[in-house]
PDB file of C-alpha atoms in Angstrom:
ATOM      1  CA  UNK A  53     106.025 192.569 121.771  1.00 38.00           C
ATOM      2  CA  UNK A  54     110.121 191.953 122.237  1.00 38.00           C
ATOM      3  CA  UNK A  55     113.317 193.780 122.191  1.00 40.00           C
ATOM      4  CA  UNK A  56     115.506 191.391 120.220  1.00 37.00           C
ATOM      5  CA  UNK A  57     118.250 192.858 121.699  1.00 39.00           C
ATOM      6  CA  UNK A  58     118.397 191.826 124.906  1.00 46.00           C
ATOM      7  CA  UNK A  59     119.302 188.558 123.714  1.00 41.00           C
ATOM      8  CA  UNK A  60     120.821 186.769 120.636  1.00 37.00           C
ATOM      9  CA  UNK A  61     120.855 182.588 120.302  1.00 38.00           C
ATOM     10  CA  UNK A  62     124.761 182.713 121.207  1.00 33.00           C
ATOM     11  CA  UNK A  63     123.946 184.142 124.701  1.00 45.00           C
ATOM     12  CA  UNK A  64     122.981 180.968 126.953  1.00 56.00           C
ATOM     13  CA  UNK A  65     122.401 176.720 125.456  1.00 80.00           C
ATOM     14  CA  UNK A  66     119.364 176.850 127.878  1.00 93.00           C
ATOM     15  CA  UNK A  67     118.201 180.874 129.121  1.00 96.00           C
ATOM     16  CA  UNK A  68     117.808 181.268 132.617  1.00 97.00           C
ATOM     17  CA  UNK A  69     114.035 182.684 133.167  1.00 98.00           C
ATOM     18  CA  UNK A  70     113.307 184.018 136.337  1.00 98.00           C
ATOM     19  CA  UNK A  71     109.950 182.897 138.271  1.00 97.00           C
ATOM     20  CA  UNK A  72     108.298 185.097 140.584  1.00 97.00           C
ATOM     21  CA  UNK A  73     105.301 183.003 141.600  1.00 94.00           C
ATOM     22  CA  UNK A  74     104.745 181.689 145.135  1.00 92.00           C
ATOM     23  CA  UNK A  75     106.879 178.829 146.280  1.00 90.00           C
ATOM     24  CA  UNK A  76     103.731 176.620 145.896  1.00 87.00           C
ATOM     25  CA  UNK A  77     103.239 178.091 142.591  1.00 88.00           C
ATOM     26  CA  UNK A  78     106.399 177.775 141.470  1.00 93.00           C
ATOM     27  CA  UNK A  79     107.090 174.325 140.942  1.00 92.00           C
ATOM     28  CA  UNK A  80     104.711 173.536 137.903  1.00 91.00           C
ATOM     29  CA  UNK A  81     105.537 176.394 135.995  1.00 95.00           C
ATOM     30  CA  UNK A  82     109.449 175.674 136.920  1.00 96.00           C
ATOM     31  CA  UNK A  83     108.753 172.283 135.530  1.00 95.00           C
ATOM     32  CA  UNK A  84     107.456 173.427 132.402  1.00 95.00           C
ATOM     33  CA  UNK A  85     110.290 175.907 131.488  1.00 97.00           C
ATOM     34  CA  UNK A  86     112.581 172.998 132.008  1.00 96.00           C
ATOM     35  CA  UNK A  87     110.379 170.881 129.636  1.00 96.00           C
ATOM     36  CA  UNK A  88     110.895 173.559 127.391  1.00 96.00           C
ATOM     37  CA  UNK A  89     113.980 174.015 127.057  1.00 95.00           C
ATOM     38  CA  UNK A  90     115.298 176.337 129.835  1.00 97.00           C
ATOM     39  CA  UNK A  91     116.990 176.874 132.743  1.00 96.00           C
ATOM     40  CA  UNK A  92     114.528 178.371 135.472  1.00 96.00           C
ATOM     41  CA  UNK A  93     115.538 180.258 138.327  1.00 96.00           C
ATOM     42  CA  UNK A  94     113.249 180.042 141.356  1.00 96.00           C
ATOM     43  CA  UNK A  95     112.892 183.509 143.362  1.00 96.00           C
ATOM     44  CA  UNK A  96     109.522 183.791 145.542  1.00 95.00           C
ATOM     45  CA  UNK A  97     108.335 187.058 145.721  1.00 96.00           C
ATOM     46  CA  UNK A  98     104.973 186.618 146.854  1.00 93.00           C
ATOM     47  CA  UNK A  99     102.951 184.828 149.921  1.00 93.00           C
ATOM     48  CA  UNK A 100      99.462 184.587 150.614  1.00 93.00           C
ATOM     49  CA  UNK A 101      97.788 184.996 154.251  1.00 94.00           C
ATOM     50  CA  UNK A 102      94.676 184.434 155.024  1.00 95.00           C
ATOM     51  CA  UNK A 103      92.134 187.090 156.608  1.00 96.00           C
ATOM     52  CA  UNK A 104      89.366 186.554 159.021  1.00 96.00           C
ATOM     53  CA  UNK A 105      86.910 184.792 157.983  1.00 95.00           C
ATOM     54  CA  UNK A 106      83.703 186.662 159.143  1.00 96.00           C
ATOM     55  CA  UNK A 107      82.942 188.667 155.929  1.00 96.00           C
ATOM     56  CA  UNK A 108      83.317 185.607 153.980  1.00 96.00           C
ATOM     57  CA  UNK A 109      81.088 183.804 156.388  1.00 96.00           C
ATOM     58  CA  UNK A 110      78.440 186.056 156.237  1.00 95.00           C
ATOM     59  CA  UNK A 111      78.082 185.775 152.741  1.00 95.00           C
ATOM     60  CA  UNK A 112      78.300 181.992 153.102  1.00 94.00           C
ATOM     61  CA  UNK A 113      75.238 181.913 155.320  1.00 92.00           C
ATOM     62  CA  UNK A 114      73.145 183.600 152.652  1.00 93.00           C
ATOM     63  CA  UNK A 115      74.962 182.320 149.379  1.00 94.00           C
ATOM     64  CA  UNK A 116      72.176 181.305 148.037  1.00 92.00           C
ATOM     65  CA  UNK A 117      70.798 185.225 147.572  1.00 94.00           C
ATOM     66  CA  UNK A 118      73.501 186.001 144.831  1.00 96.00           C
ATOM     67  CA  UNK A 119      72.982 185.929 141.554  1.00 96.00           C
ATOM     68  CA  UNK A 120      77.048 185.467 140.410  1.00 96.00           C
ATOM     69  CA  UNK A 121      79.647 184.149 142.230  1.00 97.00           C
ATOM     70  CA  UNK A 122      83.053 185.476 140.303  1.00 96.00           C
ATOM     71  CA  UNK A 123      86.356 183.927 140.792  1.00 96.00           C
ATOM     72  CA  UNK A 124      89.198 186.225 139.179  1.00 91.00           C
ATOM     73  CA  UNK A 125      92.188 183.855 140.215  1.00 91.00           C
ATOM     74  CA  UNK A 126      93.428 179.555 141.476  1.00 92.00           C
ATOM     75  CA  UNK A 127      94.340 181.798 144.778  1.00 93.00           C
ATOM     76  CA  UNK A 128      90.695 183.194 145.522  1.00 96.00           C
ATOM     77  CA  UNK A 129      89.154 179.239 144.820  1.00 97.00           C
ATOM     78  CA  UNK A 130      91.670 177.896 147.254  1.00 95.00           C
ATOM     79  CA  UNK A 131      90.439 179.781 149.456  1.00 96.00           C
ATOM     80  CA  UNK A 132      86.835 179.863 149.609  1.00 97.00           C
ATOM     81  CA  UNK A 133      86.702 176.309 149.159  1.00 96.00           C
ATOM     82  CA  UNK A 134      89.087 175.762 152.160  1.00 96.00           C
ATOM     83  CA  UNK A 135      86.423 177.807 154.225  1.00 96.00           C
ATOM     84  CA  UNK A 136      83.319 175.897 152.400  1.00 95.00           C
ATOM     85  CA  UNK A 137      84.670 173.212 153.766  1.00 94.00           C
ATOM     86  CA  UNK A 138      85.628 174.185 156.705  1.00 95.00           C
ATOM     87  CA  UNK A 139      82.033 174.932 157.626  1.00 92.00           C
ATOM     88  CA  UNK A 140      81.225 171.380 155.645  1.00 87.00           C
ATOM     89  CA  UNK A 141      79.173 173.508 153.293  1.00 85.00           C
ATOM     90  CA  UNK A 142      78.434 173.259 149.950  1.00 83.00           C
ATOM     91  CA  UNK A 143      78.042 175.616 146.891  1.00 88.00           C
ATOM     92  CA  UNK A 144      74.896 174.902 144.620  1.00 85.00           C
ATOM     93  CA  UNK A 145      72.164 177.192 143.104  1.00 87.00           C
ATOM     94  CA  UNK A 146      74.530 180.446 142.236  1.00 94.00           C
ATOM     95  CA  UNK A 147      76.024 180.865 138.995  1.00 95.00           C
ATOM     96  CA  UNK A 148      79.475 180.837 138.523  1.00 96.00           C
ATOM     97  CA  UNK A 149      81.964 182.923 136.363  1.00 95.00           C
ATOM     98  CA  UNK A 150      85.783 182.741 136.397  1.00 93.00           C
ATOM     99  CA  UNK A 151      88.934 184.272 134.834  1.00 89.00           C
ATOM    100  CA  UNK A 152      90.865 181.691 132.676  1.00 86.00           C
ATOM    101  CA  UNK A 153      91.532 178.181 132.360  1.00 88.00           C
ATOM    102  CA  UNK A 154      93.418 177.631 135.288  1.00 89.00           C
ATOM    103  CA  UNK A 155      90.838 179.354 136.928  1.00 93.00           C
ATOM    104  CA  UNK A 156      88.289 177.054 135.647  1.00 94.00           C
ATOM    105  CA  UNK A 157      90.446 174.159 136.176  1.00 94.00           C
ATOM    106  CA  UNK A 158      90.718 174.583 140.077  1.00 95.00           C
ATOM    107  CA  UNK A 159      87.156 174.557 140.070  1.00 96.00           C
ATOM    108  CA  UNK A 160      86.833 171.551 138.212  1.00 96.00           C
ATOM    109  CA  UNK A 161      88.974 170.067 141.274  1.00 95.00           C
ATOM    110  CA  UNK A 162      85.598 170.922 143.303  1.00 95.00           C
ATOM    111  CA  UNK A 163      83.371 169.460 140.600  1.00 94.00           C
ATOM    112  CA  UNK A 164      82.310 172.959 139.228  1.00 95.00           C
ATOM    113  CA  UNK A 165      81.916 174.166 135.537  1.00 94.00           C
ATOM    114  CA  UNK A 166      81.560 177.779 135.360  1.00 95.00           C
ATOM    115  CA  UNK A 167      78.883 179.274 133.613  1.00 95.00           C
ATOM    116  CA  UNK A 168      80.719 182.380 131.903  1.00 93.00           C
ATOM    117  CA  UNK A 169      84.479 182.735 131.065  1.00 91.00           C
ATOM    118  CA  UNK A 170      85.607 185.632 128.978  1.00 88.00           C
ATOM    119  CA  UNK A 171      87.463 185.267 126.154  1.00 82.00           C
ATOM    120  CA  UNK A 172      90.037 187.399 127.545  1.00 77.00           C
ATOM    121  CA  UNK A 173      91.436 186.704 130.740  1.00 66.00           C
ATOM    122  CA  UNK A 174      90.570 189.854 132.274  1.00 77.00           C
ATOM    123  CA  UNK A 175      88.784 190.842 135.385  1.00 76.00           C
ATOM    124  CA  UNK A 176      87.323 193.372 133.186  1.00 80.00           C
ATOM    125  CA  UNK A 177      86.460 191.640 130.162  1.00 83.00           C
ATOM    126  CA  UNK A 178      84.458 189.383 132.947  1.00 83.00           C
ATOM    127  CA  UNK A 179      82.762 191.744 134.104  1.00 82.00           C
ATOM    128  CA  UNK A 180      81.739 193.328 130.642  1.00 84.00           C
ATOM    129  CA  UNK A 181      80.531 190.013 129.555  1.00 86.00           C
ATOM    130  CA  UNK A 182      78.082 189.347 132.297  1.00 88.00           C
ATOM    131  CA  UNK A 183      76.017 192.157 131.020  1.00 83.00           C
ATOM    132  CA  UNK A 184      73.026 193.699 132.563  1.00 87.00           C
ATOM    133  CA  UNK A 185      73.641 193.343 135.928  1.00 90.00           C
ATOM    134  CA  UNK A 186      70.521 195.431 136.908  1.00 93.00           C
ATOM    135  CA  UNK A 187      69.106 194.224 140.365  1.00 92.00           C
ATOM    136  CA  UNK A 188      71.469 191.133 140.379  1.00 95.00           C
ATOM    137  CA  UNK A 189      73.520 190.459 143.410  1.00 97.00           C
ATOM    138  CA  UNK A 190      77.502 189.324 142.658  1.00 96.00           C
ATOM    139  CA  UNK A 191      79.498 188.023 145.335  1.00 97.00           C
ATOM    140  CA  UNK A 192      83.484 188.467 144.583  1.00 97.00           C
ATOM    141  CA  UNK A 193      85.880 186.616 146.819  1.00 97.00           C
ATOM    142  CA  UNK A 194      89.221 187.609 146.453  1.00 95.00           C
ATOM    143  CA  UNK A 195      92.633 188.862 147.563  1.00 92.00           C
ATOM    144  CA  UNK A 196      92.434 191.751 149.470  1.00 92.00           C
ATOM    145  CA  UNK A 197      94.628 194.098 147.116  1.00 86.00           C
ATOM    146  CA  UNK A 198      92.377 193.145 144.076  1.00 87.00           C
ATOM    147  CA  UNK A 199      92.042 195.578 141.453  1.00 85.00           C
ATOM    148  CA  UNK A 200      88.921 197.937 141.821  1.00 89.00           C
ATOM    149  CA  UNK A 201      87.982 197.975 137.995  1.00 88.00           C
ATOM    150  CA  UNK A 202      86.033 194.891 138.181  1.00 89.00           C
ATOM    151  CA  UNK A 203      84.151 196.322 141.364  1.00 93.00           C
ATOM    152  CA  UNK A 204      83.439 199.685 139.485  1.00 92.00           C
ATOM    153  CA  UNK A 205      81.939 198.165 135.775  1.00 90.00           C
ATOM    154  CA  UNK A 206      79.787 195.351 137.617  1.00 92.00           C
ATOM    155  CA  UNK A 207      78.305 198.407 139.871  1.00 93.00           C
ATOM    156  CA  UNK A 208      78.177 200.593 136.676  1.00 91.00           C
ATOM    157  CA  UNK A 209      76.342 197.832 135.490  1.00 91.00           C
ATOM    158  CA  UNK A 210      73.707 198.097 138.044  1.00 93.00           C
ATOM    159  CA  UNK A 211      74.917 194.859 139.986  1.00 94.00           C
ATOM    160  CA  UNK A 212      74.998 195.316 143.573  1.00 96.00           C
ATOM    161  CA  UNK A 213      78.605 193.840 144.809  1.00 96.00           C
ATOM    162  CA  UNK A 214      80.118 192.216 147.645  1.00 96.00           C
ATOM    163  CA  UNK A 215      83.556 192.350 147.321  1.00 96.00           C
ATOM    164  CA  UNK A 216      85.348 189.921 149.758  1.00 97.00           C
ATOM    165  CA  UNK A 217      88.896 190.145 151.114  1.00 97.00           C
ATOM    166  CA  UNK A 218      89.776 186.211 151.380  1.00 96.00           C
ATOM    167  CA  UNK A 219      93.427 186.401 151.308  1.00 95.00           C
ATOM    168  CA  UNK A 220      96.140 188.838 151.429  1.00 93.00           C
ATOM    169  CA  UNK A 221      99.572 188.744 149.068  1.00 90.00           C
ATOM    170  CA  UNK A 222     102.557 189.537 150.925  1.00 93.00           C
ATOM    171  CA  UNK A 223     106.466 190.514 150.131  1.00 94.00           C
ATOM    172  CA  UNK A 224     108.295 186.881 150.485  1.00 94.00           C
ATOM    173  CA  UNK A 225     111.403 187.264 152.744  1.00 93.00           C
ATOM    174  CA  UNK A 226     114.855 186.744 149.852  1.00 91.00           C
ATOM    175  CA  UNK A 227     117.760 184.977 151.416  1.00 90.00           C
ATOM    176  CA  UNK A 228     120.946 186.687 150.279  1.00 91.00           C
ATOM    177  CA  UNK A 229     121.988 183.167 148.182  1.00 93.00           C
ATOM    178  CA  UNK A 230     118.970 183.942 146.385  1.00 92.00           C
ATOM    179  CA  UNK A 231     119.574 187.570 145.657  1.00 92.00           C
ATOM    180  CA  UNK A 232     123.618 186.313 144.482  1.00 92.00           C
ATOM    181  CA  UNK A 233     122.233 183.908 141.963  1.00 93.00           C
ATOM    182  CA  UNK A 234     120.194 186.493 140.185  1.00 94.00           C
ATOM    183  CA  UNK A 235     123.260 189.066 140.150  1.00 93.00           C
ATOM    184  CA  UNK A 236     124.853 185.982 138.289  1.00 94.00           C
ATOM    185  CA  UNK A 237     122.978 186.986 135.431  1.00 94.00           C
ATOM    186  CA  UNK A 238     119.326 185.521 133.912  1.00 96.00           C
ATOM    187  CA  UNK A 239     118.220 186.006 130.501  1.00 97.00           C
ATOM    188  CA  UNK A 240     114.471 186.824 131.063  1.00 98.00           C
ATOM    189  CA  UNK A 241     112.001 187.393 133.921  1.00 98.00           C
ATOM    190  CA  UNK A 242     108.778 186.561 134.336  1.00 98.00           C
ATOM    191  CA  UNK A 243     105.859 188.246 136.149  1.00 98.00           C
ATOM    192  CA  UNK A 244     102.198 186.685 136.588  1.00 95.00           C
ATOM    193  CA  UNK A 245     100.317 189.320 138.561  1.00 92.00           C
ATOM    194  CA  UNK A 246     100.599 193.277 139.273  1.00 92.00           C
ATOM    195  CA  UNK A 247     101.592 192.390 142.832  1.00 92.00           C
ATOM    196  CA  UNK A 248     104.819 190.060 141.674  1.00 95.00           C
ATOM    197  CA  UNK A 249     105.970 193.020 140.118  1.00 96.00           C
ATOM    198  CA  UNK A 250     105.332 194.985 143.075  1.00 94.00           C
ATOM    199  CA  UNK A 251     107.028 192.491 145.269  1.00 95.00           C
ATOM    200  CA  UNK A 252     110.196 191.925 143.002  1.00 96.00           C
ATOM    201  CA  UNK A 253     111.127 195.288 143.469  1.00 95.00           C
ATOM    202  CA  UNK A 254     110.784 195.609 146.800  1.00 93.00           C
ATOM    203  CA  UNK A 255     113.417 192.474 147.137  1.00 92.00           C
ATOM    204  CA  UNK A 256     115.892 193.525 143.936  1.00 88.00           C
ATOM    205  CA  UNK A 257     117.357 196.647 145.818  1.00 81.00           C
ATOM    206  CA  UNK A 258     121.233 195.715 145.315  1.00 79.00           C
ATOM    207  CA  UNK A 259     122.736 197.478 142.741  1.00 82.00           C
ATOM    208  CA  UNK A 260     124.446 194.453 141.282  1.00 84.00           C
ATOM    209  CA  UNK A 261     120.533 193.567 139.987  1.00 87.00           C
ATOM    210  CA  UNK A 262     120.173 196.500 138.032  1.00 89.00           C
ATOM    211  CA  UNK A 263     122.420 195.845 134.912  1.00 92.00           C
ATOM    212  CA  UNK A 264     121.331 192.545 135.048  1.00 93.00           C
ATOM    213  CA  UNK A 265     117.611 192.774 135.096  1.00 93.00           C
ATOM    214  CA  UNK A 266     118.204 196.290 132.389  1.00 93.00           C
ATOM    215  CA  UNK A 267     119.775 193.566 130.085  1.00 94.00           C
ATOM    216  CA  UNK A 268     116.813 190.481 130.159  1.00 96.00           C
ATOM    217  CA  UNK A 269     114.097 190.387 128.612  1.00 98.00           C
ATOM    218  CA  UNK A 270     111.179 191.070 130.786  1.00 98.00           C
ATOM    219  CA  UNK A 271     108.019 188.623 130.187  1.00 98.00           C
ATOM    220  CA  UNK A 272     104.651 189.469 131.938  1.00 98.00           C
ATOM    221  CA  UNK A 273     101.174 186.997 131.638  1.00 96.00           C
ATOM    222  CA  UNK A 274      98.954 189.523 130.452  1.00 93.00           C
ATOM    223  CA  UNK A 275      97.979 193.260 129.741  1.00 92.00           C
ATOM    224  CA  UNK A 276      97.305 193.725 133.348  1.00 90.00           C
ATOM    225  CA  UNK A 277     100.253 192.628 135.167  1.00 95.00           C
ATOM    226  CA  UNK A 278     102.332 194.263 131.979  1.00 97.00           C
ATOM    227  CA  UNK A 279     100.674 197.726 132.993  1.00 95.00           C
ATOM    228  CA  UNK A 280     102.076 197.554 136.775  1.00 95.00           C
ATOM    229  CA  UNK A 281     105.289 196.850 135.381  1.00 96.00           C
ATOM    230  CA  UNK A 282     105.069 200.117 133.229  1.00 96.00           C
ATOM    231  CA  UNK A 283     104.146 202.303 136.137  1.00 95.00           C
ATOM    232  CA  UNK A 284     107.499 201.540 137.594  1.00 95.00           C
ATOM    233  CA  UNK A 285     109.268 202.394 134.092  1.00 94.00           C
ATOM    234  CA  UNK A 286     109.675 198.004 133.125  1.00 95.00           C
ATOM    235  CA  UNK A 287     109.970 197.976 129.777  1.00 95.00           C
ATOM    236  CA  UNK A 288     107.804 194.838 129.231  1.00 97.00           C
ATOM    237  CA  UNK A 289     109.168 192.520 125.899  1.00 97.00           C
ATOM    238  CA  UNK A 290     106.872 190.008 125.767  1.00 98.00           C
ATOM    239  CA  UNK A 291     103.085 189.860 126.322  1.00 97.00           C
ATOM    240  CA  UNK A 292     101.679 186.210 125.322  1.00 96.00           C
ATOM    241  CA  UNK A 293      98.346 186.384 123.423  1.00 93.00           C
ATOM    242  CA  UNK A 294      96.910 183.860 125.801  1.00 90.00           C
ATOM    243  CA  UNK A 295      96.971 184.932 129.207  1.00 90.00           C
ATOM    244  CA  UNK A 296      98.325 181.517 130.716  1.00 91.00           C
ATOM    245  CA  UNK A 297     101.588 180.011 132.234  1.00 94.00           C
ATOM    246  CA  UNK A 298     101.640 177.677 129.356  1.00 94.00           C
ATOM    247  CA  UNK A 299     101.087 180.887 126.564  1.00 95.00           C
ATOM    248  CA  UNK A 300     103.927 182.463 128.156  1.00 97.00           C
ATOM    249  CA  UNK A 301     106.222 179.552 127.759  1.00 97.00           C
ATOM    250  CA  UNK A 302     105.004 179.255 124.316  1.00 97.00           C
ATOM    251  CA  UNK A 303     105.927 183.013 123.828  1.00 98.00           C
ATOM    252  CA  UNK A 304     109.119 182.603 125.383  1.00 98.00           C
ATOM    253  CA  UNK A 305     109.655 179.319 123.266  1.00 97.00           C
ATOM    254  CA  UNK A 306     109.159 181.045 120.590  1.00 96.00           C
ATOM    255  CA  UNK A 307     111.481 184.533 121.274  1.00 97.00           C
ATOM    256  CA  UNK A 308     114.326 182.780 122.314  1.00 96.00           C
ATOM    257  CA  UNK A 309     113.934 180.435 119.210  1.00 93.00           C
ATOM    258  CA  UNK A 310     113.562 177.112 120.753  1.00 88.00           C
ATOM    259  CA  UNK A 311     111.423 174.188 120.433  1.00 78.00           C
ATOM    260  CA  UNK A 312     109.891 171.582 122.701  1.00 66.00           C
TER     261      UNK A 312
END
C-alpha cells in the first residue's frame, strides 16, 4: 500500500529512511539501505534486557518433555542460546519451529534447521500451521511483551504452553543531536516490530517531529507491526509482501523508484 504523495522523485537524490531497530540491529539493515540507494538515518528506539533466568532454566532441565520448541524472533534465539550455553547444554530431541528466514538463519548459526516455518511470517500463521496440538507440550521463549495471540490459538489448539519471558524490550534513551537530525526532515520511516512503534513515540515528543514525520512515508515489516502503528492513528504506506528487512528495502526500492 503507498500514498504517492508524500513523496515525488524531485524530493531527495538519495531519501533519508529512518531505522528504528536496536543499535546492534541497526547496522546491517543501515548497510543495506545504503546499498540501495539511500540515505539512512540511524535512531535507536529499542533495547533488550535480559530477565532472570529461572523460568527459562526450569524448562531447560526438562527440555526434552516438549513436543515444539517455537522461536517467533533473532532476539528470542540469542537468547536462549546464550543461556544453553551458559549451562554448556545442548538442544536435541525437540522439534523446532520458527518465524521467518532470519529467524531460521540465527538458528542455522547454532547448527539447527527448523522443522516448520510458515509461509507467512506470523506468530499466528505459526501457530495455525502446527495443527493439532492435542496433548503436545510447546515451549515458547520469548520477549516478555510478546503478543498473546500465539499463546491463545496453540492452547485453543489443545497444546499445553509454556510461555517464557527471556528478554525484555525497552525505550532507548535519544540524545537531543539525534532528535535535531530527524526535525531536519527524512523521507520515510521504518518500523520492524509493534514495540518500535511503541518506542518511537515515546522519544518523537517535540513538536518540530510532527510535520515532518505527517509528511514521510511510513514503512512497517509486516501486518503485525503495521496494526500497532494504526492503533496510534500511523497511517502505514507501505507493507512489503515478504515480511523481511530485505522485502522492505525491495518495497521501498521500488516506491521511491530506484534501483540497485
Amino acid at each position: 500500500m503507498s500514498d504517492s504523495g508524500k513523496w515525488s522523485t524531485a524530493s531527495a537524490a538519495s531519501p533519508r529512511i529512518v531505522v528504528t531497530r536496536s543499535r546492534e540491529q541497526a547496522d546491517e539493515f543501515a548497510s543495506r539501505l545504503t546499498a540501495a540507494g539511500f540515505t539512512p538515518l540511524i535512531f535507536p528506539v529499542i533495547e533488550f534486557a535480559a530477565m532472570p533466568t529461572e523460568p527459562l532454566d526450569a524448562t531447560l532441565d526438562q527440555l526434552a518433555q516438549y513436543d515444539w520448541l517455537v522461536f517467533t524472533s533473532v532476539n528470542a534465539v540469542e537468547f536462549f542460546f546464550r543461556r544453553v550455553h551458559e549451562r554448556n547444554g545442548i538442544v536435541g530431541g525437540v522439534a523446532v519451529a520458527a518465524v521467518g528466514s532470519a529467524t531460521a538463519a540465527k538458528l542455522a548459526e547454532y547448527d539447527i534447521a527448523p522443522d516448520f516455518m510458515p509461509d507467512e511470517f506470523t506468530g499466528a500463521q505459526l501457530a495455525l500451521g502446527l495443527g493439532d496440538l492435542r496433548g503436545k507440550r510447546v515451549l515458547l521463549p520469548r520477549a516478555r511483551q510478546g503478543r498473546p495471540e500465539i499463546v491463545a490459538l496453540m492452547r485453543q489448539q489443545g497444546a499445553v504452553v509454556d510461555d517464557v519471558a527471556l528478554y525484555e524490550t525497552v525505550t532507548a534513551v535519544a540524545t537531543p543531536t539525534a532528535l535535531a537530525t530527524l526535525a531536519a526532515g527524512f523521507e520515510a520511516i521504518t518500523f520492524t516490530s509493534p514495540s518500535s512503534v511503541r518506542n518511537f513515540l515515546k522519544l518523537a515528543v517535540s513538536p518540530r517531529l510532527t510535520p515532518v514525520l505527517d509528511a514521510a512515508v511510513i514503512a512497517c515489516i509486516g501486518p503485525v507491526t503495521a496494526e500497532e502503528a494504526a492503533k496510534f492513528n500511523l497511517r502505514v504506506d507501505l507493507v512489503p509482501d515478504e515480511y523481511t528487512i530485505e522485502g522492505l528495502v525491495q518495497t521501498l526500492q521500488k516506491h521511491f523508484g530506484i534501483r540497485d
